[in-house]
Amino acid sequence: MRTNRRNVAIGVLTVAIAVVVGAAVAPAWSQPRRVSKPDTELTVPAGQYSAMVFSAFGTSSGTSIAAYITTGDGEAGKRRDLPVIVRGGESLVLPFAGGWTISAGDRVRIVVSPDAPTDALRIWGIGPSGPVSFVGSTGGRP
């Protein structure tokens, strides 16, 4: 008889522990899983630019897309990040008074936030001969 009561008590305790653990873990399981995707990085080719154009497509006007114009190689004090934020459905023209000349040895990139929808932000430069495409790659934020 003692064994039956003991087994029942152990069974009740086990069920109680399972319910408590299940209640604590269930909210985490029910959350949508965020898929981590890398930043999109565009390399700005050497040349002279009078402006850069950032256009946000396919998103609502309540949505903003962030990007950074990054210059330098990452060494302390030599790297500069200029944040650019564009609202959905809008274009932002960033003019350079007197032009911006990027030499062959300069490292200039545009890094687009991983939270931005794929192909939601189009970016190009305005050179002396017209629009200039930037070369894209995918990788982590430098």
Coordinates of N, CA and C in Angstrom, one line a residue, residues 27-131:
P27 N 5.8 29.5 -24.5 CA 5.9 30.9 -25.1 C 7.1 31.0 -26.0
A28 N 8.2 30.5 -25.7 CA 9.4 30.7 -26.5 C 9.2 29.8 -27.8
W29 N 8.6 28.7 -27.7 CA 8.4 27.9 -28.9 C 7.4 28.5 -29.9
S30 N 6.4 29.2 -29.3 CA 5.4 29.8 -30.1 C 5.8 31.1 -30.9
Q31 N 6.9 31.6 -30.5 CA 7.4 32.9 -31.1 C 7.9 32.5 -32.6
P32 N 7.6 33.4 -33.5 CA 8.2 33.2 -34.9 C 9.7 33.2 -34.8
R33 N 10.3 32.4 -35.5 CA 11.8 32.3 -35.5 C 12.3 33.3 -36.5
R34 N 13.2 34.1 -36.1 CA 13.8 35.1 -36.9 C 15.0 34.5 -37.7
V35 N 14.9 34.6 -39.0 CA 16.0 34.1 -39.8 C 17.0 35.2 -40.0
S36 N 18.2 34.9 -39.6 CA 19.3 35.9 -39.7 C 19.8 35.8 -41.1
K37 N 19.9 37.0 -41.7 CA 20.5 37.1 -43.0 C 21.6 38.1 -43.0
P38 N 22.6 37.9 -43.8 CA 23.7 38.9 -43.7 C 23.4 40.2 -44.3
D39 N 24.2 41.2 -44.0 CA 24.0 42.5 -44.6 C 24.4 42.4 -46.1
T40 N 23.8 43.3 -46.9 CA 24.2 43.4 -48.3 C 25.2 44.5 -48.4
E41 N 26.3 44.3 -49.1 CA 27.3 45.2 -49.2 C 27.6 45.6 -50.7
L42 N 27.6 46.9 -51.0 CA 27.9 47.3 -52.3 C 29.2 48.0 -52.3
T43 N 30.1 47.7 -53.3 CA 31.4 48.4 -53.4 C 31.2 49.5 -54.4
V44 N 31.6 50.7 -54.0 CA 31.6 51.8 -54.9 C 32.9 51.9 -55.7
P45 N 32.8 51.8 -57.0 CA 34.0 51.8 -57.8 C 34.7 53.2 -57.9
A46 N 35.9 53.2 -58.1 CA 36.7 54.4 -58.2 C 36.1 55.3 -59.3
G47 N 36.1 56.6 -59.1 CA 35.5 57.5 -60.1 C 35.1 58.8 -59.4
Q48 N 34.5 59.7 -60.2 CA 34.0 61.0 -59.6 C 32.5 60.9 -59.6
Y49 N 31.9 61.3 -58.5 CA 30.5 61.3 -58.3 C 30.0 62.7 -57.9
S50 N 28.9 63.1 -58.5 CA 28.3 64.4 -58.1 C 27.1 64.1 -57.1
A51 N 26.7 62.8 -57.0 CA 25.6 62.5 -56.1 C 25.5 60.9 -56.0
M52 N 24.8 60.5 -55.0 CA 24.3 59.1 -54.9 C 22.8 59.1 -54.7
V53 N 22.2 58.1 -55.3 CA 20.7 58.1 -55.2 C 20.3 56.8 -54.5
F54 N 19.5 56.9 -53.5 CA 18.9 55.8 -52.7 C 17.4 55.8 -52.9
S55 N 16.9 54.7 -53.5 CA 15.5 54.6 -53.8 C 14.9 53.3 -53.1
A56 N 13.8 53.5 -52.3 CA 13.2 52.4 -51.6 C 12.0 52.0 -52.4
F57 N 11.9 50.7 -52.8 CA 10.8 50.1 -53.5 C 10.1 49.1 -52.7
G58 N 8.8 48.9 -53.0 CA 8.1 47.8 -52.5 C 7.8 47.8 -51.0
T59 N 8.0 48.9 -50.4 CA 7.7 49.0 -48.9 C 6.7 50.1 -48.7
S60 N 6.0 50.1 -47.6 CA 5.1 51.2 -47.3 C 5.8 52.4 -46.8
S61 N 5.1 53.5 -46.9 CA 5.7 54.8 -46.5 C 6.0 54.8 -45.0
G62 N 5.4 53.9 -44.2 CA 5.7 53.8 -42.8 C 7.0 53.0 -42.5
T63 N 7.6 52.4 -43.5 CA 8.8 51.6 -43.3 C 10.0 52.4 -43.7
S64 N 11.0 52.4 -42.9 CA 12.3 53.0 -43.3 C 13.3 52.0 -43.5
I65 N 14.3 52.2 -44.4 CA 15.3 51.3 -44.7 C 16.6 52.0 -44.4
A66 N 17.5 51.4 -43.6 CA 18.8 52.0 -43.2 C 19.9 51.4 -44.0
A67 N 20.9 52.2 -44.4 CA 22.1 51.8 -45.0 C 23.2 52.7 -44.5
Y68 N 24.5 52.3 -44.7 CA 25.6 53.1 -44.3 C 26.6 53.3 -45.4
I69 N 27.1 54.5 -45.6 CA 28.2 54.7 -46.6 C 29.4 54.5 -45.7
T70 N 30.3 53.5 -45.9 CA 31.4 53.2 -45.1 C 32.7 53.5 -45.9
T71 N 33.5 54.3 -45.3 CA 34.8 54.6 -46.0 C 35.9 54.1 -45.0
G72 N 37.1 53.8 -45.6 CA 38.2 53.3 -44.8 C 38.3 51.8 -44.7
D73 N 39.3 51.3 -44.1 CA 39.5 49.9 -44.1 C 39.3 49.2 -42.7
G74 N 38.7 50.0 -41.8 CA 38.3 49.4 -40.5 C 39.3 49.7 -39.4
E75 N 40.5 50.2 -39.8 CA 41.5 50.6 -38.8 C 40.9 51.7 -37.9
A76 N 41.3 51.7 -36.6 CA 40.8 52.7 -35.7 C 41.1 54.1 -36.2
G77 N 40.1 54.9 -36.2 CA 40.3 56.3 -36.6 C 40.3 56.6 -38.1
K78 N 40.3 55.5 -38.9 CA 40.4 55.7 -40.3 C 39.0 55.3 -41.0
R79 N 38.2 54.6 -40.3 CA 36.9 54.2 -40.8 C 35.8 55.2 -40.5
R80 N 35.0 55.5 -41.4 CA 33.9 56.5 -41.2 C 32.6 55.8 -41.7
D81 N 31.5 56.0 -41.0 CA 30.2 55.5 -41.4 C 29.2 56.6 -41.4
L82 N 28.6 56.8 -42.5 CA 27.5 57.8 -42.7 C 26.2 57.1 -42.8
P83 N 25.3 57.2 -41.8 CA 24.0 56.5 -41.9 C 23.1 57.2 -42.9
V84 N 22.4 56.5 -43.7 CA 21.4 57.0 -44.6 C 20.1 56.2 -44.4
I85 N 19.0 56.9 -44.2 CA 17.7 56.3 -44.0 C 16.7 56.8 -45.0
V86 N 16.1 55.9 -45.7 CA 15.1 56.2 -46.8 C 13.8 55.6 -46.4
R87 N 12.7 56.4 -46.5 CA 11.4 56.0 -46.2 C 10.9 55.2 -47.4
G88 N 10.0 54.2 -47.2 CA 9.5 53.4 -48.2 C 8.8 54.2 -49.3
G89 N 9.0 53.9 -50.6 CA 8.4 54.6 -51.7 C 9.0 55.9 -52.0
E90 N 10.1 56.2 -51.4 CA 10.7 57.5 -51.6 C 12.2 57.3 -52.1
S91 N 12.7 58.4 -52.7 CA 14.1 58.4 -53.2 C 14.8 59.5 -52.4
L92 N 16.1 59.3 -52.1 CA 16.9 60.3 -51.5 C 18.1 60.5 -52.4
V93 N 18.3 61.8 -52.7 CA 19.5 62.1 -53.5 C 20.5 62.8 -52.6
L94 N 21.7 62.2 -52.5 CA 22.7 62.8 -51.6 C 23.7 63.5 -52.5
P95 N 23.7 64.8 -52.6 CA 24.6 65.5 -53.5 C 25.9 65.7 -52.9
F96 N 27.0 65.8 -53.7 CA 28.3 66.1 -53.2 C 28.8 67.4 -53.9
A97 N 28.8 68.5 -53.1 CA 29.2 69.8 -53.6 C 30.6 69.7 -54.1
G98 N 30.8 70.0 -55.4 CA 32.2 70.0 -56.0 C 32.6 68.6 -56.4
G99 N 31.7 67.6 -56.1 CA 32.0 66.2 -56.5 C 32.8 65.4 -55.5
W100 N 32.7 64.1 -55.5 CA 33.5 63.3 -54.6 C 34.3 62.3 -55.5
T101 N 35.6 62.5 -55.4 CA 36.5 61.6 -56.2 C 37.0 60.5 -55.4
I102 N 36.7 59.3 -55.8 CA 37.1 58.1 -55.1 C 38.3 57.5 -56.0
S103 N 39.5 57.4 -55.3 CA 40.6 56.9 -56.0 C 40.6 55.4 -56.0
A104 N 41.5 54.8 -56.9 CA 41.5 53.3 -57.0 C 41.9 52.6 -55.7
G105 N 42.7 53.3 -54.8 CA 43.1 52.7 -53.6 C 42.1 52.9 -52.4
D106 N 41.1 53.7 -52.6 CA 40.1 54.0 -51.6 C 39.1 52.8 -51.4
R107 N 38.7 52.6 -50.2 CA 37.7 51.5 -50.0 C 36.4 52.2 -49.5
V108 N 35.4 52.2 -50.4 CA 34.1 52.8 -50.1 C 33.1 51.8 -50.4
R109 N 32.2 51.5 -49.4 CA 31.2 50.5 -49.5 C 29.9 51.1 -49.0
I110 N 28.8 50.5 -49.4 CA 27.5 50.9 -48.9 C 26.9 49.6 -48.3
V111 N 26.6 49.6 -47.0 CA 26.1 48.4 -46.3 C 24.7 48.6 -46.0
V112 N 23.8 47.7 -46.5 CA 22.4 47.8 -46.3 C 22.0 46.9 -45.1
S113 N 21.1 47.4 -44.2 CA 20.7 46.7 -43.1 C 20.1 45.3 -43.4
P114 N 20.4 44.3 -42.6 CA 19.8 42.9 -42.9 C 18.3 42.9 -42.7
D115 N 17.8 43.9 -42.0 CA 16.3 43.9 -41.8 C 15.6 44.4 -43.0
A116 N 16.3 45.0 -44.0 CA 15.6 45.5 -45.2 C 15.1 44.3 -46.1
P117 N 13.9 44.4 -46.6 CA 13.5 43.4 -47.5 C 14.4 43.2 -48.7
T118 N 14.5 42.1 -49.3 CA 15.4 41.8 -50.4 C 15.0 42.7 -51.6
D119 N 16.0 43.4 -52.1 CA 15.9 44.3 -53.3 C 14.9 45.5 -53.0
A120 N 14.8 45.8 -51.7 CA 13.9 47.0 -51.4 C 14.6 48.3 -51.6
L121 N 15.9 48.3 -51.5 CA 16.7 49.5 -51.7 C 17.6 49.4 -52.9
R122 N 17.5 50.4 -53.8 CA 18.3 50.4 -55.0 C 19.2 51.6 -54.8
I123 N 20.5 51.5 -55.1 CA 21.5 52.5 -54.9 C 22.4 52.6 -56.1
W124 N 22.6 53.9 -56.5 CA 23.6 54.1 -57.6 C 24.2 55.5 -57.5
G125 N 25.3 55.7 -58.2 CA 26.0 57.0 -58.2 C 25.7 57.7 -59.5
I126 N 25.9 59.0 -59.4 CA 25.8 59.8 -60.6 C 27.2 60.3 -61.0
G127 N 27.8 59.8 -62.0 CA 29.1 60.1 -62.5 C 29.0 61.1 -63.7
P128 N 30.2 61.5 -64.2 CA 30.2 62.5 -65.3 C 29.4 62.0 -66.6
S129 N 29.4 60.7 -66.7 CA 28.7 60.1 -67.9 C 27.3 59.6 -67.6
G130 N 26.8 59.8 -66.4 CA 25.5 59.3 -66.0 C 25.5 58.3 -64.9
P131 N 24.5 57.5 -64.7 CA 24.4 56.6 -63.6 C 25.5 55.6 -63.6

